[in-house]
Every structure is written in structure tokens, then in C-alpha cells.
Coordinates of C-alpha atoms in Angstrom, one line a residue:
Chain Y
M23 CA 0.0 0.0 0.0
D24 CA 2.6 2.5 1.1
L25 CA 5.0 1.1 -1.5
Q26 CA 2.4 1.6 -4.2
A27 CA 2.0 5.3 -3.1
L28 CA 5.8 5.7 -3.3
L29 CA 5.8 4.1 -6.8
D30 CA 3.0 6.4 -8.0
N31 CA 4.9 9.4 -6.7
R32 CA 8.3 8.3 -7.7
V33 CA 9.3 11.5 -9.5
E34 CA 8.3 13.6 -6.5
A35 CA 10.1 11.2 -4.1
A36 CA 13.2 11.5 -6.3
A37 CA 12.9 15.2 -6.2
I38 CA 12.8 15.3 -2.4
V39 CA 15.8 13.0 -2.2
L40 CA 17.7 15.2 -4.6
F41 CA 16.7 18.3 -2.6
G42 CA 18.1 16.6 0.5
I43 CA 21.4 15.8 -1.2
G44 CA 21.7 19.4 -2.5
L45 CA 20.8 20.9 0.9
T46 CA 23.4 18.8 2.8
T47 CA 26.1 19.5 0.2
L48 CA 25.4 23.2 0.3
L49 CA 25.5 23.3 4.1
L50 CA 28.2 20.7 5.0
N51 CA 30.7 20.6 2.1
R52 CA 33.6 22.8 2.6
N53 CA 34.6 23.3 -1.0
L54 CA 32.9 26.4 -2.4
I55 CA 32.5 25.0 -5.9
R56 CA 30.8 21.9 -4.5
K57 CA 28.6 24.1 -2.4
I58 CA 27.4 25.9 -5.5
I59 CA 26.8 22.5 -7.2
G60 CA 24.8 21.5 -4.1
F61 CA 22.7 24.7 -4.5
S62 CA 22.0 23.9 -8.1
F63 CA 20.9 20.4 -7.2
M64 CA 18.6 21.8 -4.5
D65 CA 16.9 24.3 -6.8
S66 CA 16.7 21.8 -9.7
A67 CA 15.0 19.3 -7.4
V68 CA 12.3 21.8 -6.7
F69 CA 11.9 22.5 -10.4
L70 CA 11.6 18.8 -11.1
F71 CA 8.9 18.6 -8.4
L72 CA 7.0 21.5 -9.9
A73 CA 7.3 20.3 -13.4
S74 CA 6.2 16.7 -12.6
E75 CA 3.2 18.1 -10.7
G76 CA 2.3 20.3 -13.5
Y77 CA 2.2 17.6 -16.1
I78 CA -1.0 15.6 -16.7
E79 CA -0.7 12.5 -18.8
G80 CA -2.4 12.7 -22.2
R81 CA -2.6 16.5 -22.3
T82 CA -0.5 18.8 -24.4
A83 CA 1.3 22.1 -24.1
P84 CA -1.1 25.0 -23.8
V85 CA -0.6 26.3 -27.4
Q86 CA -3.9 26.8 -29.3
N87 CA -3.7 25.8 -33.0
I88 CA -6.0 27.9 -35.2
L89 CA -6.6 25.1 -37.6
S90 CA -7.8 22.5 -35.1
A91 CA -9.2 24.3 -32.0
R92 CA -9.1 22.1 -28.9
P93 CA -11.0 22.5 -25.7
A94 CA -9.3 23.9 -22.6
G95 CA -9.4 20.4 -21.1
A96 CA -6.8 19.1 -23.6
F97 CA -4.0 21.3 -22.2
V98 CA -2.0 21.3 -19.0
S99 CA -1.9 24.4 -16.9
P100 CA 0.8 26.8 -18.1
I101 CA 1.5 28.2 -14.6
P102 CA 3.8 25.5 -13.2
A103 CA 6.0 25.7 -16.3
G104 CA 6.0 29.5 -15.9
L105 CA 7.1 29.1 -12.3
V106 CA 9.9 26.7 -13.2
L107 CA 11.1 29.1 -15.9
T108 CA 11.1 32.0 -13.4
G109 CA 12.8 29.8 -10.8
I110 CA 15.5 28.9 -13.3
V111 CA 16.2 32.6 -14.0
V112 CA 16.6 33.2 -10.3
S113 CA 18.8 30.2 -9.8
V114 CA 21.1 31.2 -12.7
S115 CA 21.6 34.7 -11.3
V116 CA 22.3 33.3 -7.8
T117 CA 24.8 30.8 -9.3
A118 CA 26.5 33.6 -11.2
L119 CA 26.8 35.8 -8.1
M120 CA 28.2 32.8 -6.0
L121 CA 30.7 32.0 -8.7
A122 CA 31.8 35.6 -8.9
L123 CA 32.3 35.6 -5.1
T124 CA 34.2 32.4 -5.3
V125 CA 36.6 33.8 -7.9
R126 CA 37.2 36.9 -5.8
L127 CA 37.7 34.7 -2.7
Y128 CA 40.1 32.4 -4.5
R129 CA 42.2 35.4 -5.8
H130 CA 42.4 36.8 -2.3
Y131 CA 43.0 33.6 -0.2
H132 CA 44.2 31.1 -2.8
T133 CA 42.0 28.3 -1.5
L134 CA 38.4 27.1 -2.1
N135 CA 38.0 25.7 1.4
L136 CA 35.5 27.9 3.3
D137 CA 36.8 26.9 6.7
E138 CA 40.3 27.9 5.8
I139 CA 39.0 31.1 4.3
L140 CA 37.1 32.1 7.4
H141 CA 40.2 31.2 9.5
L142 CA 42.4 33.4 7.3
A143 CA 39.9 36.2 7.4
R144 CA 39.9 36.1 11.1
R145 CA 43.7 36.2 11.3
E146 CA 43.8 39.0 8.8
E147 CA 41.6 41.0 11.1
E148 CA 43.9 40.7 14.1
Chain Q
M18 CA -11.0 53.1 -9.0
P19 CA -9.7 56.2 -7.2
W20 CA -6.4 57.5 -8.6
W21 CA -4.4 56.9 -5.3
Q22 CA -4.8 53.1 -5.6
N23 CA -2.2 53.3 -8.4
I24 CA 0.5 54.4 -5.9
P25 CA 1.8 51.0 -4.8
F26 CA 2.2 49.7 -8.4
L27 CA 3.7 53.0 -9.6
S28 CA 6.2 53.1 -6.7
L29 CA 7.3 49.5 -7.4
L30 CA 7.7 50.2 -11.1
L31 CA 9.6 53.5 -10.4
C32 CA 12.1 51.7 -8.1
L33 CA 12.7 48.9 -10.6
L34 CA 13.1 51.3 -13.5
S35 CA 15.4 53.5 -11.5
A36 CA 17.6 50.6 -10.7
A37 CA 18.3 50.3 -14.4
V38 CA 18.6 54.1 -14.9
C39 CA 21.1 54.5 -11.9
F40 CA 23.5 52.0 -13.5
V41 CA 24.1 54.2 -16.5
L42 CA 23.9 57.7 -14.9
P43 CA 27.2 59.3 -13.7
S44 CA 27.6 59.1 -9.9
R45 CA 26.4 62.6 -9.1
A46 CA 23.2 62.3 -11.2
S47 CA 22.5 58.8 -9.9
R48 CA 22.9 60.0 -6.3
I49 CA 20.3 62.8 -6.8
W50 CA 18.0 60.4 -8.8
S51 CA 18.0 57.6 -6.3
R52 CA 17.5 59.9 -3.3
S53 CA 14.6 61.6 -5.0
V54 CA 13.0 58.3 -6.0
L55 CA 13.2 57.1 -2.4
G56 CA 11.7 60.4 -1.1
L57 CA 8.9 60.1 -3.7
C58 CA 8.1 56.5 -2.7
A59 CA 7.9 57.5 1.0
A60 CA 5.8 60.5 0.2
G61 CA 3.5 58.5 -2.1
A62 CA 3.0 55.8 0.5
A63 CA 2.3 58.5 3.1
L64 CA -0.3 60.0 0.8
L65 CA -1.8 56.5 0.4
L66 CA -1.9 56.1 4.1
F67 CA -3.7 59.4 4.4
F68 CA -6.3 58.5 1.9
L69 CA -6.8 55.0 3.4
L70 CA -7.4 56.5 6.8
R71 CA -9.6 59.4 5.6
E72 CA -11.8 57.3 3.4
N73 CA -11.9 54.7 6.2
A74 CA -12.2 52.1 3.4
G75 CA -11.0 48.6 3.7
P76 CA -7.9 47.2 2.0
F77 CA -7.9 47.2 -1.8
T78 CA -6.5 44.8 -4.3
Y79 CA -4.9 45.8 -7.6
M80 CA -4.9 43.5 -10.5
M81 CA -1.5 43.3 -12.3
G82 CA -1.7 42.7 -16.0
H83 CA -5.0 41.5 -17.5
F84 CA -5.5 38.2 -15.7
P85 CA -8.3 38.1 -13.2
A86 CA -8.0 36.8 -9.7
P87 CA -7.4 33.1 -9.4
W88 CA -4.7 33.2 -12.0
G89 CA -3.2 36.6 -12.2
N90 CA -0.9 38.5 -10.0
E91 CA -2.1 41.0 -7.4
I92 CA -1.1 43.8 -5.1
R93 CA -3.0 44.2 -1.9
C94 CA -2.7 47.2 0.3
G95 CA -4.2 48.3 3.6
V96 CA -3.2 50.7 6.3
L97 CA -0.3 48.5 7.6
E98 CA 1.2 48.1 4.2
A99 CA 1.0 51.8 3.4
L100 CA 2.6 52.7 6.8
L101 CA 5.5 50.4 6.3
A102 CA 5.9 51.4 2.7
A103 CA 6.3 55.0 3.9
L104 CA 8.8 54.2 6.7
F105 CA 11.2 51.8 5.0
P106 CA 12.2 54.0 2.0
L107 CA 12.5 56.9 4.5
I108 CA 15.0 54.9 6.6
M109 CA 16.9 53.9 3.5
L110 CA 17.0 57.5 2.4
C111 CA 18.4 58.6 5.7
A112 CA 21.0 55.9 5.6
L113 CA 22.1 56.9 2.1
V114 CA 22.1 60.6 2.7
S115 CA 23.9 60.3 6.0
G116 CA 26.7 58.2 4.6
S117 CA 27.3 59.2 1.0
P118 CA 31.1 59.9 1.5
W119 CA 31.5 56.3 2.7
L120 CA 29.6 55.0 -0.3
S121 CA 31.5 57.1 -2.9
G122 CA 34.8 56.2 -1.2
A123 CA 35.5 59.8 -0.4
A124 CA 35.9 58.9 3.2
R125 CA 38.9 56.8 2.4
G126 CA 40.4 59.4 0.1
V127 CA 39.7 57.4 -3.0
S128 CA 36.9 57.6 -5.6
S129 CA 35.6 54.1 -5.9
G130 CA 33.5 54.9 -8.9
R131 CA 31.0 52.4 -7.7
E132 CA 28.5 54.9 -6.2
S133 CA 26.0 54.6 -9.1
A134 CA 26.2 50.8 -8.8
C135 CA 25.4 51.2 -5.1
D136 CA 22.5 53.5 -5.8
A137 CA 21.2 51.0 -8.3
L138 CA 21.4 48.2 -5.7
C139 CA 19.5 50.3 -3.2
M140 CA 16.8 51.0 -5.7
L141 CA 16.5 47.2 -6.4
L142 CA 16.5 46.6 -2.7
S143 CA 13.7 49.0 -2.1
A144 CA 11.7 47.5 -5.0
A145 CA 12.1 44.1 -3.3
L146 CA 11.1 45.5 0.1
L147 CA 8.0 47.2 -1.4
A148 CA 7.1 44.0 -3.2
Q149 CA 7.5 42.1 0.1
I150 CA 5.0 44.6 1.6
Y151 CA 2.5 44.8 -1.2
S152 CA 2.5 41.5 -3.1
N153 CA -0.4 39.2 -2.6
D154 CA 1.1 36.3 -4.6
L155 CA 3.4 33.8 -2.9
F156 CA 5.7 33.1 -5.9
T157 CA 6.2 36.8 -6.6
C158 CA 7.2 37.1 -2.9
Y159 CA 9.8 34.3 -3.5
V160 CA 11.3 36.0 -6.5
F161 CA 11.6 39.3 -4.6
V162 CA 13.0 37.4 -1.6
E163 CA 15.8 36.2 -3.9
I164 CA 16.3 39.7 -5.3
M165 CA 16.6 41.0 -1.7
T166 CA 19.1 38.3 -0.9
L167 CA 21.3 39.1 -3.9
T168 CA 21.2 42.9 -3.4
A169 CA 22.0 42.5 0.3
C170 CA 24.9 40.3 -0.5
A171 CA 26.2 42.9 -3.0
L172 CA 25.9 45.6 -0.2
I173 CA 27.8 43.4 2.3
V174 CA 30.6 42.8 -0.1
F175 CA 30.7 46.5 -1.0
R176 CA 34.1 47.3 0.5
G177 CA 35.7 44.4 -1.4
T178 CA 38.0 43.4 1.4
G179 CA 38.8 39.8 2.2
K180 CA 36.8 39.9 5.4
A181 CA 33.7 41.3 3.5
L182 CA 34.0 38.6 0.8
A183 CA 34.2 35.8 3.4
A184 CA 31.2 37.3 5.3
A185 CA 29.2 37.6 2.1
M186 CA 30.0 34.0 1.3
R187 CA 28.8 32.8 4.7
Y188 CA 25.7 35.0 4.3
M189 CA 24.9 33.6 0.9
V190 CA 25.3 29.9 2.0
M191 CA 22.9 30.3 4.9
N192 CA 20.5 32.4 3.0
L193 CA 20.4 30.0 0.1
V194 CA 19.5 27.2 2.5
G195 CA 16.7 29.5 3.7
S196 CA 15.4 30.3 0.2
G197 CA 15.6 26.6 -0.7
L198 CA 13.4 25.6 2.2
F199 CA 11.0 28.5 1.5
L200 CA 10.8 27.6 -2.2
L201 CA 10.1 23.9 -1.4
G202 CA 7.4 25.0 1.0
V203 CA 5.8 27.2 -1.6
A204 CA 6.0 24.5 -4.2
L205 CA 4.4 21.9 -1.9
L206 CA 1.7 24.5 -1.0
Y207 CA 1.0 25.1 -4.7
D208 CA 0.9 21.4 -5.2
L209 CA -1.6 20.9 -2.4
T210 CA -4.0 23.7 -3.2
G211 CA -3.3 24.8 -6.8
H212 CA -3.2 28.5 -5.9
L213 CA -0.6 31.1 -5.3
L214 CA -2.8 34.1 -4.4
M215 CA -3.1 34.4 -0.6
E216 CA -6.9 34.7 -0.3
Y217 CA -7.5 31.5 -2.4
L218 CA -4.7 29.7 -0.6
H219 CA -6.4 30.6 2.7
T220 CA -9.8 29.2 1.5
S221 CA -8.3 26.0 0.3
I222 CA -6.3 25.5 3.5
R223 CA -9.3 26.2 5.7
A224 CA -11.2 23.5 3.7
L225 CA -8.3 21.1 4.2
V226 CA -8.1 21.8 7.9
L227 CA -11.9 21.3 8.4
S228 CA -11.8 18.1 6.4
G229 CA -8.9 16.8 8.5
R230 CA -6.9 15.8 5.4
H231 CA -3.2 16.4 4.7
Q232 CA -2.6 17.6 8.2
R233 CA 1.0 16.3 8.2
S234 CA 1.7 18.0 4.9
L235 CA 0.4 21.3 6.1
T236 CA 2.5 21.1 9.2
L237 CA 5.5 20.2 7.1
I238 CA 4.9 23.2 4.8
L239 CA 4.5 25.5 7.8
A240 CA 7.8 24.2 9.2
L241 CA 9.6 24.6 5.9
I242 CA 8.4 28.2 5.4
T243 CA 9.0 29.2 9.0
S244 CA 12.5 27.8 9.1
G245 CA 13.3 29.2 5.6
L246 CA 12.3 32.7 6.5
G247 CA 13.7 32.3 10.1
I248 CA 17.1 31.6 8.7
K249 CA 16.9 34.5 6.4
S250 CA 15.8 36.9 9.1
A251 CA 18.4 35.7 11.6
L252 CA 16.2 34.0 14.1
F253 CA 18.2 32.7 17.0
P254 CA 19.7 29.2 16.2
F255 CA 20.2 30.3 12.6
H256 CA 22.1 33.5 13.3
S257 CA 25.7 32.4 12.7
W258 CA 26.1 34.6 9.7
V259 CA 24.9 37.8 11.4
P260 CA 27.9 39.2 13.2
D261 CA 30.2 39.2 10.1
A262 CA 27.5 40.2 7.6
Y263 CA 26.2 43.1 9.6
S264 CA 29.7 44.5 10.4
S265 CA 31.8 44.2 7.3
G266 CA 30.3 46.9 5.0
V267 CA 30.5 50.7 5.2
P268 CA 28.2 52.2 7.9
S269 CA 25.4 53.0 5.4
S270 CA 25.3 49.5 3.9
N271 CA 25.5 48.0 7.4
A272 CA 22.5 50.1 8.5
I273 CA 20.5 49.2 5.4
V274 CA 21.2 45.5 5.6
S275 CA 20.7 45.1 9.4
S276 CA 17.6 47.4 9.8
L277 CA 15.6 46.8 6.6
V278 CA 16.4 43.5 4.9
S279 CA 15.5 41.2 7.8
K280 CA 12.3 43.2 8.3
G281 CA 11.1 42.3 4.8
Y282 CA 11.4 38.6 5.6
I283 CA 9.7 38.9 9.0
L284 CA 6.8 40.8 7.4
L285 CA 6.5 38.2 4.8
L286 CA 6.3 35.5 7.4
M287 CA 3.6 37.4 9.4
K288 CA 1.7 37.8 6.2
I289 CA 1.9 34.1 5.4
Y290 CA 0.7 33.3 9.0
A291 CA -2.1 35.8 9.0
R292 CA -3.3 35.7 5.4
V293 CA -2.4 32.2 4.1
F294 CA -2.6 29.7 7.0
G295 CA -4.7 31.7 9.4
W296 CA -3.6 31.9 13.0
D297 CA -5.7 28.9 14.1
A298 CA -3.8 26.6 11.8
V299 CA -0.5 28.0 13.1
L300 CA -1.6 27.4 16.7
A301 CA -2.7 23.9 15.9
S302 CA 0.7 23.0 14.6
R303 CA 2.5 24.4 17.7
V304 CA 4.8 26.6 15.6
D305 CA 4.0 29.5 17.9
L306 CA 5.6 27.7 20.8
V307 CA 8.8 26.9 18.8
L308 CA 9.0 30.6 17.8
L309 CA 8.5 31.6 21.4
L310 CA 11.3 29.4 22.6
F311 CA 13.8 30.4 19.9
A312 CA 12.9 34.1 20.4
M313 CA 13.6 33.9 24.2
A314 CA 16.8 32.0 23.6
G315 CA 17.9 34.6 21.0
M316 CA 17.1 37.5 23.4
I317 CA 19.4 36.1 26.0
F318 CA 22.2 34.6 23.8
G319 CA 22.4 37.6 21.5
S320 CA 22.9 40.0 24.4
L321 CA 25.4 37.7 26.1
A322 CA 27.5 37.5 22.9
A323 CA 27.2 41.3 22.6
I324 CA 28.6 41.6 26.1
R325 CA 31.5 39.3 25.3
T326 CA 32.7 40.9 22.1
R327 CA 35.2 43.8 22.3
D328 CA 34.5 44.9 18.7
F329 CA 32.2 48.0 18.4
L330 CA 30.4 46.9 15.2
R331 CA 30.1 43.3 16.1
M332 CA 28.5 44.3 19.4
T333 CA 25.9 46.3 17.4
A334 CA 25.4 43.3 15.1
W335 CA 24.9 40.9 18.0
S336 CA 22.3 43.1 19.5
S337 CA 20.4 42.7 16.3
V338 CA 20.1 39.0 17.1
A339 CA 18.5 39.9 20.5
Q340 CA 16.2 42.5 19.0
I341 CA 15.0 40.1 16.3
G342 CA 14.2 37.8 19.2
Y343 CA 11.8 40.5 20.6
I344 CA 10.0 40.7 17.3
Y345 CA 9.6 36.9 17.1
L346 CA 8.5 36.9 20.7
G347 CA 5.6 39.1 19.6
I348 CA 4.7 36.8 16.8
G349 CA 4.9 33.8 19.0
L350 CA 2.6 35.4 21.6
G351 CA -0.1 35.3 19.1
A352 CA -2.3 37.1 16.5
G353 CA -3.8 40.5 17.4
A354 CA -2.0 42.1 20.3
G355 CA 1.1 40.0 19.9
Y356 CA 1.4 40.9 16.2
Q357 CA 0.8 44.5 17.1
A358 CA 3.7 44.4 19.6
A359 CA 5.9 42.6 17.0
L360 CA 5.1 45.2 14.4
F361 CA 5.7 48.1 16.8
H362 CA 9.1 46.7 17.8
L363 CA 9.9 46.1 14.1
I364 CA 9.4 49.8 13.4
V365 CA 11.3 50.9 16.5
H366 CA 14.2 48.5 15.7
A367 CA 14.3 49.6 12.1
F368 CA 14.8 53.2 13.2
S369 CA 17.2 52.6 16.0
K370 CA 19.4 50.0 14.4
A371 CA 19.9 52.2 11.4
L372 CA 20.7 55.1 13.7
L373 CA 23.1 53.0 15.8
F374 CA 25.1 51.9 12.8
L375 CA 25.2 55.4 11.2
A376 CA 26.1 57.3 14.3
G377 CA 28.5 54.5 15.2
G378 CA 30.2 55.1 11.9
H379 CA 30.7 58.8 12.6
L380 CA 32.0 58.0 16.1
Q381 CA 34.5 55.5 14.6
A382 CA 35.6 58.0 12.1
A383 CA 36.2 60.5 14.9
A384 CA 38.3 57.9 16.7
G385 CA 40.5 57.3 13.6
G386 CA 38.6 54.3 12.2
A387 CA 39.5 51.9 15.0
G388 CA 37.2 49.0 15.6
D389 CA 37.6 47.9 19.2
L390 CA 35.7 49.5 22.1
E391 CA 38.7 50.8 24.0
S392 CA 40.1 53.0 21.2
L393 CA 36.7 54.6 20.9
S394 CA 37.0 56.2 24.3
G395 CA 36.0 59.8 24.2
A396 CA 34.7 59.7 20.6
A397 CA 31.3 61.0 21.6
R398 CA 32.9 64.1 23.0
R399 CA 34.6 64.9 19.7
K400 CA 31.3 64.5 17.8
P401 CA 28.6 65.2 20.4
W402 CA 25.7 65.1 17.9
A403 CA 26.7 61.6 16.7
G404 CA 27.3 60.5 20.3
G405 CA 23.8 61.9 21.3
C406 CA 22.1 60.0 18.4
W407 CA 24.0 56.8 19.3
T408 CA 22.9 57.1 22.9
L409 CA 19.3 57.7 22.0
A410 CA 19.2 54.7 19.8
A411 CA 20.8 52.6 22.5
C412 CA 18.2 53.9 25.0
A413 CA 15.5 52.9 22.5
L414 CA 16.8 49.3 22.2
T415 CA 17.2 49.0 26.0
G416 CA 13.6 50.3 26.4
L417 CA 14.1 53.5 28.4
P418 CA 11.3 56.0 28.7
F419 CA 10.7 58.6 25.9
T420 CA 11.7 56.1 23.3
G421 CA 9.5 53.6 21.4
G422 CA 11.4 50.7 22.9
L423 CA 9.6 51.2 26.2
V424 CA 6.2 50.9 24.5
S425 CA 7.1 47.7 22.7
K426 CA 8.4 46.1 25.9
L427 CA 5.3 47.1 27.8
L428 CA 3.1 45.7 25.0
L429 CA 5.0 42.4 25.0
G430 CA 4.7 42.1 28.8
Q431 CA 1.0 43.0 28.7
E432 CA 0.4 40.4 26.0
A433 CA 2.4 37.7 27.9
L434 CA 0.1 38.2 30.9
R435 CA -2.8 36.9 28.9
H436 CA -1.2 33.5 28.4
S437 CA -1.1 30.6 30.8
L438 CA 1.0 31.1 34.0
P439 CA 4.2 29.2 32.9
V440 CA 4.4 31.0 29.6
A441 CA 3.7 34.4 31.2
A442 CA 6.3 33.9 33.9
A443 CA 8.9 32.7 31.4
V444 CA 8.3 35.6 29.0
L445 CA 8.4 38.2 31.8
A446 CA 11.5 36.7 33.3
V447 CA 13.3 36.6 29.9
L448 CA 12.2 40.2 29.2
A449 CA 13.6 41.4 32.5
L450 CA 16.8 39.5 32.1
S451 CA 17.3 40.6 28.5
T452 CA 16.7 44.3 29.5
L453 CA 19.3 43.9 32.2
L454 CA 21.8 42.5 29.7
N455 CA 21.0 45.3 27.2
V456 CA 21.6 47.9 29.9
L457 CA 24.9 46.2 30.7
Y458 CA 26.5 46.4 27.3
F459 CA 24.9 49.6 26.1
L460 CA 25.8 51.4 29.3
R461 CA 29.3 50.1 29.2
T462 CA 29.8 51.3 25.6
A463 CA 28.1 54.6 26.3
M464 CA 30.4 55.2 29.3
I465 CA 33.4 54.4 27.1
L466 CA 32.2 56.7 24.4
W467 CA 31.5 59.7 26.7
S468 CA 34.5 59.2 28.9
P469 CA 36.8 62.2 29.1
E470 CA 39.9 61.8 26.9
K471 CA 42.9 60.6 28.7
S472 CA 45.3 63.1 27.3
P473 CA 43.8 66.4 26.0
A474 CA 45.6 66.1 22.7
P475 CA 46.6 69.5 21.5
A476 CA 44.7 70.4 18.4
A477 CA 43.9 66.7 17.8
A478 CA 47.4 65.8 16.6
P479 CA 47.4 62.5 14.7
P480 CA 49.0 59.7 16.6
M481 CA 52.5 58.6 15.7
G482 CA 52.8 56.1 12.9
S483 CA 49.3 56.7 11.4
P484 CA 49.0 56.8 7.7
P485 CA 49.3 60.2 6.0
V486 CA 46.2 62.1 7.0
T487 CA 43.7 62.6 4.2
P488 CA 41.5 65.7 4.7
A489 CA 38.5 64.6 6.7
P490 CA 35.6 64.1 4.4
R491 CA 32.6 66.4 4.7
F492 CA 29.2 64.9 5.5
P493 CA 27.0 67.7 4.2
L494 CA 23.5 66.4 5.1
S495 CA 24.5 63.9 7.7
A496 CA 23.2 65.6 10.8
P497 CA 19.7 66.3 9.5
A498 CA 19.4 62.6 8.3
L499 CA 20.5 61.3 11.7
G500 CA 18.2 63.8 13.3
L501 CA 15.3 62.5 11.3
L502 CA 16.0 58.9 12.5
A503 CA 16.3 60.2 16.1
L504 CA 13.0 62.0 15.7
G505 CA 11.5 58.8 14.5
I506 CA 12.5 57.1 17.7
L507 CA 11.1 59.9 19.8
L508 CA 7.9 60.0 17.8
T509 CA 7.3 56.3 18.2
F510 CA 7.0 57.1 21.9
L511 CA 5.2 60.4 21.7
L512 CA 2.7 59.3 19.0
A513 CA 2.5 55.7 20.3
S514 CA -1.3 55.6 20.6
P515 CA -2.2 56.8 17.1
L516 CA 0.6 54.5 15.8
L517 CA -0.8 51.6 17.7
E518 CA -4.3 52.4 16.5
A519 CA -3.1 52.5 12.9
L520 CA -1.3 49.1 13.4
E521 CA -4.5 47.7 14.9
T522 CA -6.6 48.8 11.9
G523 CA -3.9 47.5 9.6
L524 CA -3.8 44.1 11.3
I525 CA -7.6 43.8 11.1
Q526 CA -7.3 44.5 7.3
F527 CA -4.1 42.4 7.0

């Protein structure tokens, strides 16, 4: 019974697992580049979740063809796809900013390890 | 539709457009442009508030684009939104005007050439704040939450030193975790209800609660959204990024980041509690107790850390953790009067924390830019107006009479008494202890600041071995801007009852 529910929602379950992987990598990994990859994982997992929820089997993209008009019931809702697109834009800008910060940090401290960077920054202050 | 209902949308649009305009303008023009836009936004929102109060009408919704309610995007505005939309740009204006030599680099004797970029960032930040205040659509809120995070990160890293870069990286990591949790919460909520507009979400959630279905999912969503926004607004156990992030920029950017950015997230969280879930659903999931505990722990630990540190700016930053605790305490105490206390303290804290950082910047400049407390001794005597402003802000955060801080503490205590005995006793004890701790570190710092200088240096000769003296930068409009913030602190006390009345009306309409 529970296994069946899991099978039916396999994409969503996979999305949540991916979200967890991304979140722990972002929080716990010390390497800045891996942190950024973790962040990308995390956001992509949410987009996977939204996209899989927004898709209904047997329906098509909401583009009306003038030659063969179809009823509204033949289409999936365009809003989840719109949300995913917006989310991707946000995610790309965040990734760009994080990478820019990483480049500046690497030039300054010559390491990608955040613990070492924080340690060096504290020593620099004293 | 009366013409004044266009003000929220127009001020948002103006801020967003100005962000693009400021990037291409030369620094002097962008300075004038951004200051005028902020002033215009504050004035517009004040006008909106005036009309809302005079017409005594309820809140209004404003359709964005041409899609009607269940699908389209909406702005919703009542008394509370108009009030905050008037105050936040005003505080940002004061922070920018008071510290423009720091932002342009004139205070360090160099021209950074980044001033117009900074103005553009501030415009983007105020657009994000206004969107946080006005938007009625959860996903729009998410997008502007991210915009706020990015602009705040750029403000933290503004000085470009290694310390600022490291602080910004720490800030980003924690904040991205927060936005990830918030986004997942929003996605689950959308999945469960099929709506993004708050009124429709509320109807669906009410139906779910009544039918008893999906209770665990609702609790999970509430936990995700609360922890996401809690991390972003520096609620106690998630505050590790605060002391570095709030102390590594120039005074103006510190003031903006510490006094305004976290307020946007808190307001959004309150909006979600009140307008999406409804307070009953929040109570049923016991999130209020968790908030209460975290808030009380934050009030104590934030103050203890502020006492322990010897760094002037870090002390100010740590006191933010304690003050955010006060605001969450109000939220945890419940809808109605608890929210009122939280919002009142939110306003008081926005004014006084900005003033604390700005006046503190002037005091540090007077002491030769040193960071630790001891070297600031006597700084307030050299710049009495900055010292006076700093002391007033410290009084407000401690909760002394004639400042708004007293009113918010009274409100919190009063509201605590309405709860069961253990809760009331715990809250009152923590309030008393936290006030005592506040007095300890603010009084100590004030005494150092106002202490007579050890050696009356003849004509303020520079100490030996200091770098070649650059002519001290002039801060043309600094004193009036600081005065305005100080006036805000005094007015929150003197006009407390009309302000509370407005907050009450605003909360009923919220």
C-alpha cells in the first residue's frame, strides 16, 4: 500500500531525495564549488517537483492551434511551467553571483575551502 | 478606482526602472536620482496612508496585467502596508544621505567609482522591500526574496576586502538554504492547493483543515516556510552569519542590511501566517511555541554575545540577534496584540538600528577608524551630535522612557500576561533579564564613548605612525538625516497611541 504510493509518486520522491542531497552539500561541504553545485541540485530538485506536478498524462502544451481548435481540457496548466522558468532565471543569477564571489575569494586567499577562508579572514583582522 | 490606488504599483515600477537608470547615470546624477525616488516613494506611501485613513475604506486589491483573480498577480494594500511602505524608504533615504562619502569612497580618500552601482542596488532593494510589503502572490514574494538576498549580498561585499568577501559567502550559504526551504514550502503548498494568491490559498487551507486531510503535509509546509524565513531573518539558532555580515560593510550599507532586509522577511512570514494559513492553523501545529522558545533563547544569547565581544560593530550586530528575538516573541505570543507588539518593535528597531550603525560610523571616524571598544574612548565628546544620536538609539533598544522601545516592551509584557502562567512567567523573566543585559553592554559602551579623553591632545594631533592624513571628508546632510531617524525614535513614543491604532486597523485588514 505504502510502496504503491511511493511508486506512484516516484518523481516527487526522487525530487525530495535530490533536494536533501543538495541541501546537505550546500551546508556541509567545505569546498565552495561543491557548495554551488549543491545549491544547483537543490533548486533543480524543486523545479523537477513543480514540473512533474504540472504535467498531466495525455494533455499537451497550452498552445492553441487555429486550424484544429481544442477544448481547454486538452491542455496542461501553463502556470507550473512558468514558475519553473522564473525559478531557473533566479537560480542562474544566484549561481552567477556565487561563482563571482568564489573567484574573488580564490584570488584573495588562494583556497576554495570555506573553513580555511574564514580562518584566514579572522587572522587577517587581528 | 480612485487614482491613489495606483500608488503601490507605480512606486514599485519606479524603483525597478530607477535601478536600471542609476547604473548608466554618472555618480552625481544617480545620487540625486535615487534619493529623489526614495523620497517620492515614501511621500507616495504617506499619501496612500492618508487616503486610506480618511476614506476609512478597507484594503484594496490591484490587478496586475489582465488576468483576473485566481490566475493573475495581485497587489493588496491596507493601512499597515502603506505605513511600512512609507517608513522603509524613508529609513533607507536617511542611511544613504547620511553616509554618502562612505559609499562614494571619499571617506577613504579614493573615488571608488561604484557609487552609481550602489544606488542601483539600493533601488533594487527598495523595490524588493515594497514587493514584500504589497504583493499578494506567494511566488512573486519568492522572486523578490531572492532579489533582496542578492542585493543585500552585494551591499555586504561593497568594500571588497577579504573579510567582507568571506562574510558575504557565509551570508549567501545560509540564505540560500533558507530560500531553498522556503521555495520547497511554496512548491508543496501550490501542489496541495493549486493556488498562489493568498486569499485563495487561505480558502483551500481552511477547507483542508476542516476536512482533516493532509494535516501532516500542512505542518511540514509551515515548518519549511518558517525555518526558511527564520534563517533569512536571523532567528536565534540560525544567526551564525549575522555578526560578520552586519559589520563588514560601510556604515550606510550595514545600516540598510541590518535594519531593513531582515524586516522584509519577517513581514512576509507574518503575512503568510495571517493571510495564508490563518492563526488557528498555526496554533494547531504548535509553531508558535517553537518561535517563542527560539525568540527567548535569542534574546538572551544575542545579548550575552554582545557583552562578550570587544568589537564595536560586532556588538551592534549581535544586539540585532537579540532584537529580532523581541520581534519573534511578539509573533509567538499570538495574533492580534502579539502581532501589534511585534510590528511596533519592528518599526522601533528599524529606526534605532539604522541610527546605531550610522552614528557609530561617525564615532568610529572620529576615533580614527579603529574597531575595538577601548580605542573609541571619548569619541562621543569629539562628535557630540553623533554621540547623542547613538545614545538615544541605545536607549530605545534598551527600552528606556521617551523612546519607542519602552512601549514595545510594555506591549510584549502585557500580552504575555494573557497567556497561561508558565508562559507568562517565562516571558516576563526573559524580558527582565534581557533588558538587564541590554543595559549592561549599552551602558558600558556609552560610558566608554562619553569618557573624558585621557590626554587632552593639543589640536587633535594625529598619533604617531598613522598613515598620512587625508583631509577629513565632509558629510553635508548627515546631521539632518541622523536627526530624522532620532525624531522617528522619539515620535514612536510620543505618538505611540495613534501609531498603535493604525497598526490595529492595519492588522484587522491584514
